[in-house]
Coordinates of C-alpha atoms in Angstrom, one line a residue:
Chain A
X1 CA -42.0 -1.8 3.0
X2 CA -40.2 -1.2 6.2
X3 CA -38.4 1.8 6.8
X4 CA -34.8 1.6 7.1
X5 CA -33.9 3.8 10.6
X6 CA -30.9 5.6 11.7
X7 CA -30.9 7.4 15.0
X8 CA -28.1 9.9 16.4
X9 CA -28.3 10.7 19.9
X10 CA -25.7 13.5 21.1
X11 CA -23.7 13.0 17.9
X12 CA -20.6 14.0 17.3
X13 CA -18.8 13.4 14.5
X14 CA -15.5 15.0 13.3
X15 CA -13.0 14.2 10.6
X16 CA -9.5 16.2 10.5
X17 CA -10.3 19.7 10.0
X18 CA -14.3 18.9 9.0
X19 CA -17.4 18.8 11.7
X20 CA -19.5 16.7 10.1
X21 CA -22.1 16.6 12.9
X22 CA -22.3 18.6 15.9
X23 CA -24.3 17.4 19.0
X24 CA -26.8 15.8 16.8
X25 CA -30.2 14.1 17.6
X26 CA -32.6 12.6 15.4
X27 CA -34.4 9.9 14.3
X28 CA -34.3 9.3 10.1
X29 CA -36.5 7.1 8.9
X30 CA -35.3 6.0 5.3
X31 CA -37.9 4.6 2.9
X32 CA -37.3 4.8 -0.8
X33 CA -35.0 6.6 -2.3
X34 CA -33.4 9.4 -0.2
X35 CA -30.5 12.1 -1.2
X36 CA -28.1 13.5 0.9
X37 CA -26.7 16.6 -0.3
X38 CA -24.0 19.2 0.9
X39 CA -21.6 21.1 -0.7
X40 CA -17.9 19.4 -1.5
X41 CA -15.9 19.2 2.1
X42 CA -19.4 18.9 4.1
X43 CA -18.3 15.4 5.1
X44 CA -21.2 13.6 2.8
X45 CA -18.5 10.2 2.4
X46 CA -17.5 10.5 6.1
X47 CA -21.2 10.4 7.4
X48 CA -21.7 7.5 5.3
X49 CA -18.3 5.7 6.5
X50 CA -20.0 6.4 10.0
X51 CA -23.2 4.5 9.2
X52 CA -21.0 1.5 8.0
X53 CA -19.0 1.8 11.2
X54 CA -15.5 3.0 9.6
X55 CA -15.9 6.2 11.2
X56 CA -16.2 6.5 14.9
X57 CA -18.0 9.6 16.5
X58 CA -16.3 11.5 19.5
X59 CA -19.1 11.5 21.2
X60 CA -22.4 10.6 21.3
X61 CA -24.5 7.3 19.6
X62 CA -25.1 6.1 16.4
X63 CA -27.8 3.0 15.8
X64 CA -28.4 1.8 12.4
X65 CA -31.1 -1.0 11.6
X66 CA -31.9 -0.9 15.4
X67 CA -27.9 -1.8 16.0
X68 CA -24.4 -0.7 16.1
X69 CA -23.3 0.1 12.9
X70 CA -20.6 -2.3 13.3
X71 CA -23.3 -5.4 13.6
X72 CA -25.6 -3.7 10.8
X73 CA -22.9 -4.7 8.2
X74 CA -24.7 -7.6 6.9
X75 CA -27.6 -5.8 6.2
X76 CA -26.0 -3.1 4.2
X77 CA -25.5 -2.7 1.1
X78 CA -22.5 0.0 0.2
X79 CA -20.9 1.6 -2.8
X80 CA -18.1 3.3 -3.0
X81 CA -17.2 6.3 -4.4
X82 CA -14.1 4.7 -6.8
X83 CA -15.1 1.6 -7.4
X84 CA -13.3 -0.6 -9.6
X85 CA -10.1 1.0 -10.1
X86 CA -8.1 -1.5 -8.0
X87 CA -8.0 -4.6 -10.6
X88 CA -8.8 -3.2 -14.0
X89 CA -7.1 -6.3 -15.8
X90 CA -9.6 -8.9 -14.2
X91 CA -12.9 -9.9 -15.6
X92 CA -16.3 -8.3 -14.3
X93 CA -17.8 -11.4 -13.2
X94 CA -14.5 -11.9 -10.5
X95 CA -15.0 -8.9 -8.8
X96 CA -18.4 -9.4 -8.2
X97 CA -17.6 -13.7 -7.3
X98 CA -15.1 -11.9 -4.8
X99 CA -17.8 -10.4 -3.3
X100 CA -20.0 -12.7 -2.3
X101 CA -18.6 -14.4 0.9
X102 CA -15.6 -12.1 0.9
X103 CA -15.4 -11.4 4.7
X104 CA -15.6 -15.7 5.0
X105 CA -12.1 -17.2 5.9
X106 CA -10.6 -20.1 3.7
X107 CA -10.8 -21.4 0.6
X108 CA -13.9 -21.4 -1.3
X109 CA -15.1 -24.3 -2.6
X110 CA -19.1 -23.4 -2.8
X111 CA -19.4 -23.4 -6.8
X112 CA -22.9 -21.6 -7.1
X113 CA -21.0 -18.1 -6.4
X114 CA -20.5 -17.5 -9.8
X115 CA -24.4 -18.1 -10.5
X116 CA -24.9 -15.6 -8.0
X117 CA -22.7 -13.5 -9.1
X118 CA -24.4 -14.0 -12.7
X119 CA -27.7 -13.3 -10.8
X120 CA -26.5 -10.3 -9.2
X121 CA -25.2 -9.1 -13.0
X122 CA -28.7 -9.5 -14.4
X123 CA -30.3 -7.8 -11.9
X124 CA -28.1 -4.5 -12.6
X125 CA -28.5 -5.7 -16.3
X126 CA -25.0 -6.0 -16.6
X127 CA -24.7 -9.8 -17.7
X128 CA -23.1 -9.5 -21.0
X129 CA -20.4 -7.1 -19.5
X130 CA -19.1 -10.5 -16.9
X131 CA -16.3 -11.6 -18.7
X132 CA -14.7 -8.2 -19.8
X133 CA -12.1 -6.5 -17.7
X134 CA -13.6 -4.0 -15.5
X135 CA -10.6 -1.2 -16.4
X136 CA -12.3 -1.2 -20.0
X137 CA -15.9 -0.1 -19.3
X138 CA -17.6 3.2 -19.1
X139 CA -18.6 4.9 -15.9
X140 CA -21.7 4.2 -16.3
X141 CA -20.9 0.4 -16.9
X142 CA -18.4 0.5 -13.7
X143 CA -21.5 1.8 -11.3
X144 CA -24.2 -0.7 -12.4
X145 CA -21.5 -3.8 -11.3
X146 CA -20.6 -2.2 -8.1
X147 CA -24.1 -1.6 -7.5
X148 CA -24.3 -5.8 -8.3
X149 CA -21.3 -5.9 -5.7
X150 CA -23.4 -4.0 -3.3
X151 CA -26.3 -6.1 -3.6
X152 CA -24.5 -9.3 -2.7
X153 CA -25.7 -10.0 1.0
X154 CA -29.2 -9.5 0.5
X155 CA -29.1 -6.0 1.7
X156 CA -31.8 -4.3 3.2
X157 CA -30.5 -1.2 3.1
X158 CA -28.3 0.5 -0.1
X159 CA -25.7 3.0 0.9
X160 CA -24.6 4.5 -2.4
X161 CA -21.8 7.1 -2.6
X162 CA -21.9 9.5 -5.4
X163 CA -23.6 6.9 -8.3
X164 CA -24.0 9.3 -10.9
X165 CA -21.2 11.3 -10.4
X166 CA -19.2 11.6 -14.1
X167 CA -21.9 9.8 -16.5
X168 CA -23.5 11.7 -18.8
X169 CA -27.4 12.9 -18.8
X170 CA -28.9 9.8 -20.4
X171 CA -26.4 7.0 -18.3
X172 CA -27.5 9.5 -15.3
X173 CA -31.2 8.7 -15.4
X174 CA -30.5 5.1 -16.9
X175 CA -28.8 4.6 -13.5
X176 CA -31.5 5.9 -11.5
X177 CA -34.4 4.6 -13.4
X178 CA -32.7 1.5 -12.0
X179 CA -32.1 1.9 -8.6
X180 CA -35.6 2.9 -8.3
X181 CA -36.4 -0.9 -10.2
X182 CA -34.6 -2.4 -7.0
X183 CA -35.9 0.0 -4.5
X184 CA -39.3 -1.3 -6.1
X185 CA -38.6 -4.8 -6.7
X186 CA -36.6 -5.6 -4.7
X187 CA -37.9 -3.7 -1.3
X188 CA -34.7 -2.0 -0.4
X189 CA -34.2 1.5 1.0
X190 CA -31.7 3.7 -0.8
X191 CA -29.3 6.5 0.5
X192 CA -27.2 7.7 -1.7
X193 CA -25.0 11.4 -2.4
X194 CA -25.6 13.4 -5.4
X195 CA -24.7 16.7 -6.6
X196 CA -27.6 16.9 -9.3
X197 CA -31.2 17.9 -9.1
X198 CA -32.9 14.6 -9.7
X199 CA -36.2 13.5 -10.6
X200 CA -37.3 10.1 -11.8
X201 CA -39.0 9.5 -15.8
X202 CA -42.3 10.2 -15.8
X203 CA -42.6 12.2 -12.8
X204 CA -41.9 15.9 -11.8
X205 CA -42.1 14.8 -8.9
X206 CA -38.7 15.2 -6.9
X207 CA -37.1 12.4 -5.0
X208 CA -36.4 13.0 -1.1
X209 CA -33.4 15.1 0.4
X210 CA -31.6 15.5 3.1
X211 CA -29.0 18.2 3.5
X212 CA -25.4 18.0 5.7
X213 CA -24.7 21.7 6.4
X214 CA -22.7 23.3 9.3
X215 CA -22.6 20.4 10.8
X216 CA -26.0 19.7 10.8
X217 CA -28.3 17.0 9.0
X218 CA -31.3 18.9 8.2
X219 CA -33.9 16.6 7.2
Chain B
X1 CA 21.1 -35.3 -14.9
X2 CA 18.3 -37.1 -13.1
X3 CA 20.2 -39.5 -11.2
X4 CA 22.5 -37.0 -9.2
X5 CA 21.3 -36.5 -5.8
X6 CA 21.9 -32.8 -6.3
X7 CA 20.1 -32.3 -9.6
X8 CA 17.3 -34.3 -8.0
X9 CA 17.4 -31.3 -5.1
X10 CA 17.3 -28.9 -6.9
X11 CA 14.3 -30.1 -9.0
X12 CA 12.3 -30.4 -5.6
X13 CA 13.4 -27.0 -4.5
X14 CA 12.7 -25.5 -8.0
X15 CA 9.3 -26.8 -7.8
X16 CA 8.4 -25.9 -4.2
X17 CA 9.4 -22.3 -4.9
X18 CA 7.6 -22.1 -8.4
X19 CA 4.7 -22.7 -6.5
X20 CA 4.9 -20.2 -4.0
X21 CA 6.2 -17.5 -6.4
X22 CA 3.3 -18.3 -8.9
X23 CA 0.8 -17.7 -6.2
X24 CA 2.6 -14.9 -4.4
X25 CA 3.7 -13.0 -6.9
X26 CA 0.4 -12.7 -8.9
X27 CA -1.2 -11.1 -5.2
X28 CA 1.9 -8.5 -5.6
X29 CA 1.2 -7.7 -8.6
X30 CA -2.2 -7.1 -8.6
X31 CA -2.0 -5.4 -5.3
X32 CA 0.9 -3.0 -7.1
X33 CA 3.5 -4.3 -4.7
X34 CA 6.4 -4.7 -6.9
X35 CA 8.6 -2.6 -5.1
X36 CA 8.0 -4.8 -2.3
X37 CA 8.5 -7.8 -4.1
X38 CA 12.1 -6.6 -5.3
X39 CA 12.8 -5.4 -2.1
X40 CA 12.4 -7.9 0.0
X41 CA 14.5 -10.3 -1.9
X42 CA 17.4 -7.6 -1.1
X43 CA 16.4 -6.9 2.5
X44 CA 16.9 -11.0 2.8
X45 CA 20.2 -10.4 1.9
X46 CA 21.5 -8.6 4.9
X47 CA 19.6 -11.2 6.8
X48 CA 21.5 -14.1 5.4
X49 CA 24.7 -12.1 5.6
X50 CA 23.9 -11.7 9.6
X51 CA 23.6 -15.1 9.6
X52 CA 26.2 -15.9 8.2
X53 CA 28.6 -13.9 10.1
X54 CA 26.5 -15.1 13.2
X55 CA 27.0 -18.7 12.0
X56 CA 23.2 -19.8 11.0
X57 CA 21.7 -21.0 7.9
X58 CA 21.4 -18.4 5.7
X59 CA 17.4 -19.3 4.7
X60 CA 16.8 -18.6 8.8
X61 CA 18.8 -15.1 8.3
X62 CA 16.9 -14.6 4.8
X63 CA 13.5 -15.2 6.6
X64 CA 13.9 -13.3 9.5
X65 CA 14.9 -10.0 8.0
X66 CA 12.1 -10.0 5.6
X67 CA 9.9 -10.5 8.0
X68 CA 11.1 -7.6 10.3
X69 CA 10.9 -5.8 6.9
X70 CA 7.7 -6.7 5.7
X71 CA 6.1 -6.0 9.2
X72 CA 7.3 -2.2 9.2
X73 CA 6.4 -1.7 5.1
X74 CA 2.7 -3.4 6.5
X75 CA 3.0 -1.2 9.2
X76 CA 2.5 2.6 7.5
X77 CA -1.7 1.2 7.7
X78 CA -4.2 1.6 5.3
X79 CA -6.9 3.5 8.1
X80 CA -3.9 6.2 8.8
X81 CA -2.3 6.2 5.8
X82 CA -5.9 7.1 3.6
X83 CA -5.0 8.0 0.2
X84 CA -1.2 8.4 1.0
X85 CA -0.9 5.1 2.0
X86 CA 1.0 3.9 -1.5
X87 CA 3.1 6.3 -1.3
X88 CA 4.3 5.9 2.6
X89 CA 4.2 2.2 2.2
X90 CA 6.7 2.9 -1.1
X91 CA 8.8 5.1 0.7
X92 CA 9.0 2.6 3.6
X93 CA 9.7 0.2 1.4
X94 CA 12.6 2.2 -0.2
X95 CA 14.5 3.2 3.7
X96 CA 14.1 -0.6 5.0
X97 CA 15.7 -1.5 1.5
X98 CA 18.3 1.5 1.9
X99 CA 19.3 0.1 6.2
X100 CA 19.5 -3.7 5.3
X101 CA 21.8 -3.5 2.3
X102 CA 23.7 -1.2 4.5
X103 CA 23.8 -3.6 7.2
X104 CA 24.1 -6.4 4.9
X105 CA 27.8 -5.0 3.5
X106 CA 28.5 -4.7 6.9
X107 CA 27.4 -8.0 8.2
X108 CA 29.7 -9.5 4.9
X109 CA 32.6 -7.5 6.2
X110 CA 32.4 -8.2 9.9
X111 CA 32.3 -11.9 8.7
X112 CA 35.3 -11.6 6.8
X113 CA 33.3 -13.7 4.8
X114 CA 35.2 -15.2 1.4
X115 CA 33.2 -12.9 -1.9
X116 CA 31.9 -16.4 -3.5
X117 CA 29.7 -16.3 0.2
X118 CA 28.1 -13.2 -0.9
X119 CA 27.8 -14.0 -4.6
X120 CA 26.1 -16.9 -3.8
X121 CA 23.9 -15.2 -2.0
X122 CA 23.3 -12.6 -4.4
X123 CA 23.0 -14.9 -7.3
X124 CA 21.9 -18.3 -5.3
X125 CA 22.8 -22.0 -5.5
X126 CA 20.4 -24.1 -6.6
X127 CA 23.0 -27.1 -7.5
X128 CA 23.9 -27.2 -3.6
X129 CA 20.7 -27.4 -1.9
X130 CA 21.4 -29.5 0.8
X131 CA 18.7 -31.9 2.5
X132 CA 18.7 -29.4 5.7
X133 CA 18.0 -26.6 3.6
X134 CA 15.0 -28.6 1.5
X135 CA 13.2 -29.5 4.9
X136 CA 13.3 -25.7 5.7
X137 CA 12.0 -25.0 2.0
X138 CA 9.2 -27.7 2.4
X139 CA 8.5 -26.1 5.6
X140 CA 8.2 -22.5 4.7
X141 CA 6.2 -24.1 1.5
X142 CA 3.5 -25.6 4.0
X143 CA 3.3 -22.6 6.4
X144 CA 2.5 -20.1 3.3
X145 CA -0.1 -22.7 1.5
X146 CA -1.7 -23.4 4.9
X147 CA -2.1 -18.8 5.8
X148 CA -2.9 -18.7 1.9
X149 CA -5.3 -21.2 2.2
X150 CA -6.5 -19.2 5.6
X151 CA -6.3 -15.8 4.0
X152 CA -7.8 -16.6 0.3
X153 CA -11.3 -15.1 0.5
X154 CA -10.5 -11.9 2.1
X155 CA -7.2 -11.3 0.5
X156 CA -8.6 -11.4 -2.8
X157 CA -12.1 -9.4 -1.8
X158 CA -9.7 -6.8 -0.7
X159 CA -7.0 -6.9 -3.4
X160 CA -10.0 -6.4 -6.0
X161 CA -12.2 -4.2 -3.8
X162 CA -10.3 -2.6 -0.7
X163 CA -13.2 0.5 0.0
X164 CA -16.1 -2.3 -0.2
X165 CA -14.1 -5.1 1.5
X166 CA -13.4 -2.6 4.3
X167 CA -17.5 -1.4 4.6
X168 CA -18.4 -5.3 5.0
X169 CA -16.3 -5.9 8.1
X170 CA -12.6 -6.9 6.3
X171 CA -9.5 -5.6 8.5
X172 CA -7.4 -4.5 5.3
X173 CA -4.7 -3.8 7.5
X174 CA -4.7 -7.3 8.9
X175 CA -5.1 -8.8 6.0
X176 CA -2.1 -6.4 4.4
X177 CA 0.0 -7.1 7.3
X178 CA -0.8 -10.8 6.9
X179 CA 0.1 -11.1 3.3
X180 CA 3.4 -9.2 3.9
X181 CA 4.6 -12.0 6.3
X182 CA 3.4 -14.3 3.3
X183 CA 5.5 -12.1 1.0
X184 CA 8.6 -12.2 3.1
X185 CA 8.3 -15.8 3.5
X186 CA 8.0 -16.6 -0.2
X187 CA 10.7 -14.4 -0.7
X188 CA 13.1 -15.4 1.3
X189 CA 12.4 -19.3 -0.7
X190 CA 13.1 -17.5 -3.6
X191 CA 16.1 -16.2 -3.2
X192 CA 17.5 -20.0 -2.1
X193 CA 16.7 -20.9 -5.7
X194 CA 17.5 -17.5 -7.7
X195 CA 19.6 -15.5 -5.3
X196 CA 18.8 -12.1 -3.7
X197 CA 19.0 -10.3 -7.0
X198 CA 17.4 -12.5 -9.7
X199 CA 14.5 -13.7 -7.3
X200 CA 12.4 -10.7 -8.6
X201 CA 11.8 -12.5 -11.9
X202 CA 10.6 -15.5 -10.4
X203 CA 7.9 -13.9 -8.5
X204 CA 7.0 -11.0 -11.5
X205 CA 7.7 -12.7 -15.1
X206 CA 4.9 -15.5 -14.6
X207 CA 2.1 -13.2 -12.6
X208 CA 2.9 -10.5 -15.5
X209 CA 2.2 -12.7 -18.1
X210 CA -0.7 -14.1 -16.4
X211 CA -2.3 -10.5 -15.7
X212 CA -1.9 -9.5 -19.0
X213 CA -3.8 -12.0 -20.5
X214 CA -6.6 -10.6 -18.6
X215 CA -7.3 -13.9 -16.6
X216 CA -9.4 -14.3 -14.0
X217 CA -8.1 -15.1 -10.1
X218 CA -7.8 -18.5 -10.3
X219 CA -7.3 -19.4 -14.0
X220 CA -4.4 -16.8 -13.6
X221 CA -2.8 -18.0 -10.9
X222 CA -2.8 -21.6 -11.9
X223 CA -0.9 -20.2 -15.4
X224 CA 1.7 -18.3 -13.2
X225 CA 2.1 -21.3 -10.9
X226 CA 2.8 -23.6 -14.5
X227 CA 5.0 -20.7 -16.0
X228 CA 7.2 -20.5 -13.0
X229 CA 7.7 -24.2 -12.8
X230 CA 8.4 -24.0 -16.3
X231 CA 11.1 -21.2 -16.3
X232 CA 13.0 -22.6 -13.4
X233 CA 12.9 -26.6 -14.5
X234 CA 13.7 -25.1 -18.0
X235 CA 16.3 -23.2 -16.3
X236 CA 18.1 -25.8 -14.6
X237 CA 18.2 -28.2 -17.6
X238 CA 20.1 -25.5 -20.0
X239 CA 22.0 -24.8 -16.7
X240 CA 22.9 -28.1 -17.1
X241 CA 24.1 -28.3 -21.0
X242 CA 25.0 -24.9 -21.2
X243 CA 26.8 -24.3 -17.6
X244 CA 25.4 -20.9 -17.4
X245 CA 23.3 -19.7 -14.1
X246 CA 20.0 -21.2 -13.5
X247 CA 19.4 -17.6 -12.7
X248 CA 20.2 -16.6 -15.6
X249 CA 18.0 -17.9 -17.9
X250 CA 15.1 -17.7 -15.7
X251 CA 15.8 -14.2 -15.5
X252 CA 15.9 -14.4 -19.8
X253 CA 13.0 -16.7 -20.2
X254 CA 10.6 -14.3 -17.4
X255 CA 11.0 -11.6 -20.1
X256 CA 10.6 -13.9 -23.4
X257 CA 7.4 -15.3 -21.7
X258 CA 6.2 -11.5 -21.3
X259 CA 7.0 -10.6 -24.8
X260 CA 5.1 -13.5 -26.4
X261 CA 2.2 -13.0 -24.1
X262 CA 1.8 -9.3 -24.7
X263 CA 2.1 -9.8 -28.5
X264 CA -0.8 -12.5 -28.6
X265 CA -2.6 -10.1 -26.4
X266 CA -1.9 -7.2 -29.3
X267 CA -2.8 -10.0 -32.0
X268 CA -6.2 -10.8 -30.5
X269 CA -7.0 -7.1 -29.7
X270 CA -6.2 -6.6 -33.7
X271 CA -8.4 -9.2 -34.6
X272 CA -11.0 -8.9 -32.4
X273 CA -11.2 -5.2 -33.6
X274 CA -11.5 -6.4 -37.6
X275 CA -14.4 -8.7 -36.2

């Protein structure tokens, strides 16, 4: 499995009032699952808008996937914090449809989408939630399709913020029992923010962390 | 009816606007852009009523101030705005509403305009749609399908996603900026048909309905495209035996269609709860 890299050279990073990073260099290698943690206001969400290229450093460079952040787009994967608040009357399947070839111009007229979109369901084992409107499912429910959503691309790398944030203890490891089924099965690296100690079924073992403190990554 | 030349018009015009208002209106709505939507009819307003004072067609006038309009309510961007962004882009709508009617009354009274000018355009004409005026509809019809056409994918990947449309590369301020000029143009078509006030219904009753029966994107649209034609043809032929505004009952059967939809909605949510 390759490792998923992110490099900072002279970084920094600063967002209103928040330093997120300050004259940071290093070189993260990301395989598996990996946590970043931080207290609330640390600027988790704005280092991960940085790695998708929606924030811009003040100084300093940021490579992702051996490339801009801008040009590693296509090869990430990326949920939001609030997802699926936007449309709550339309049906599951069309957000995900949506999706898939969303940045394209035009009209679509490639009909497979919605067995990709069906595909992308399964594999979040979501498929019999596609044709209810999203505003009616749990949290839980709401995370596994915009994980789907994230997975449309064929990512290689998953940037996830906050995925278990509001579920309860059982949809909590449900959730991350699956992302580790994709990180496995499917070969993708995982970063993702949590609050919660977590350790995967079976194992006491826990899973990697990373901390953003004082405007520092400590790693 | 069919065989005067102005009933005939107004048929075309009816349907040309139907289309754009089912199609429009359903991306307001499900962007919650209603304000805009009743807004910009307004705004038109004080475009048409410059032009007329100035001596232009009033669709030109109509156009042109919505667009000014819809560029500035665009304008307060999604990237600075962050999570105040609704409520700066409401409040922007709200002042360019507040200047234009403004300017609109004083347009009317600079023109020493005669007040069935202005009623019309309040209330529109459909009955005396003249050929000039259906070439410009026809042309603001193709324009907006050809930039709908254009904006499709990324308009509706960011309407029902915005945070993930933005992480894969979409400019949602483009895109928003892009679909106000869309707005402003279906607007401005509207009111021709259903005047400045009464356009609203037109572009809300069918996409309300539509949304509410939980449909998906293009199954919905397609109904509030159908529903609009059938409110304004509907609307000119009881104009016709009843001599009451097409406006009018447009206005009447945009709420009628809401009601019936929302209480089948109620019906199957009943039954599908005994199941």
């Amino acid at each position: 499995m390759r490792a998923s890299d992110i490099v900072c050279h002279n970084l920094q990073l600063i967002v209103g009032p928040c330093v997120v990073l300050s004259d940071a260099t290093l070189k993260l290698s990301l395989t598996g699952i990996t946590v970043l943690r931080g207290n609330n206001g640390t600027g988790k969400t704005s280092f991960l808008h940085s790695l998708l290229g929606l924030e811009a450093p003040q100084q300093g460079s940021l490579t992702v996937l051996g490339t801009t952040p801008q040009k590693a787009r296509p090869y990430i994967g990326y949920m939001p914090q609030k997802a699926g608040e936007a449309a709550p009357m339309i049906p599951v399947i069309d957000h995900v449809i949506a999706s898939i070839s969303g940045t394209k111009w035009g009209f679509p007229l490639n009909l497979k989408r919605r067995h990709d979109a069906m595909t992308l369901l399964t594999l979040t084992n979501a498929q019999s939630l596609a044709h209810r409107p999203i505003g009616v499912l749990s949290g839980g429910e709401r995370q596994r399709i915009a994980l789907a959503q994230a997975l449309s691309g064929s990512p290689q790398l998953l940037i996830l913020d906050e995925p278990l944030a509001a579920l309860d203890p059982i949809a909590r490891q449900k959730n991350l029992v699956l992302l580790n089924q994709l990180h496995q099965q499917l070969g993708l690296n995982i970063l993702m923010t949590a609050h919660e100690s977590l350790t995967l079924d079976g194992s006491s073992k826990p899973l990697r962390e990373i901390w953003l403190k004082d405007g520092k990554l400590y790693v | 009816m069919f065989e005067f030349s102005f009933m005939q018009h107004a048929f075309i015009g009816c349907f040309l606007v139907s289309v754009l208002a089912g199609i429009v209106g359903w991306f307001m709505l499900l962007r919650r852009q209603t304000f805009a939507a009743h807004a910009l009819p307004h705004i038109g307003f004080s475009g048409a009523a410059a032009a007329v004072w100035i001596g232009f067609s009033p669709l030109l006038g109509m156009i042109g101030s919505s667009l000014i309009a819809g560029f500035f309510i665009a304008h307060e961007g999604h990237k600075t705005g962050g999570s105040f962004h609704p409520l700066r882009r409401e409040t922007m709508t709200g002042l360019a509403l507040t200047a234009s009617l403004g300017l609109g009354v004083w347009c009317l009274h600079e023109a020493n305009t005669a007040s069935n000018q202005a009623t019309t355009l309040l209330f529109g004409d459909v009955l005396s749609l003249s050929t000039t005026t259906l070439m410009e509809l026809g042309g603001v019809f193709l324009l907006c399908i050809i930039l709908l056409g254009a904006l499709w994918r990324p308009l509706l990947f960011s309407s029902l996603s915005p945070d993930l449309a933005e992480a894969r590369g979409v400019s949602v301020s483009h895109i928003s900026r892009s679909f106000m000029i869309l707005a402003a143009l279906a607007t401005s078509a509207c009111s021709e048909i259903a005047g400045a006030l009464l356009s609203f219904s037109l572009m809300i009753g069918p996409a309300s309905a539509a949304l509410r029966l939980e449909l998906s994107p293009l199954k919905g649209i397609i109904f509030s495209i159908i529903a609009a034609l059938a409110l304004s043809w509907s609307g000119l032929i009881l104009s016709w035996f009843t001599d009451a505004p097409v406006s009018f009952w447009i206005s009447i059967g945009a709420v009628l269609l809401y009601s019936v939809v929302s209480c089948i909605q109620r019906l199957k949510l009943k039954l599908f709860n005994k199941v």
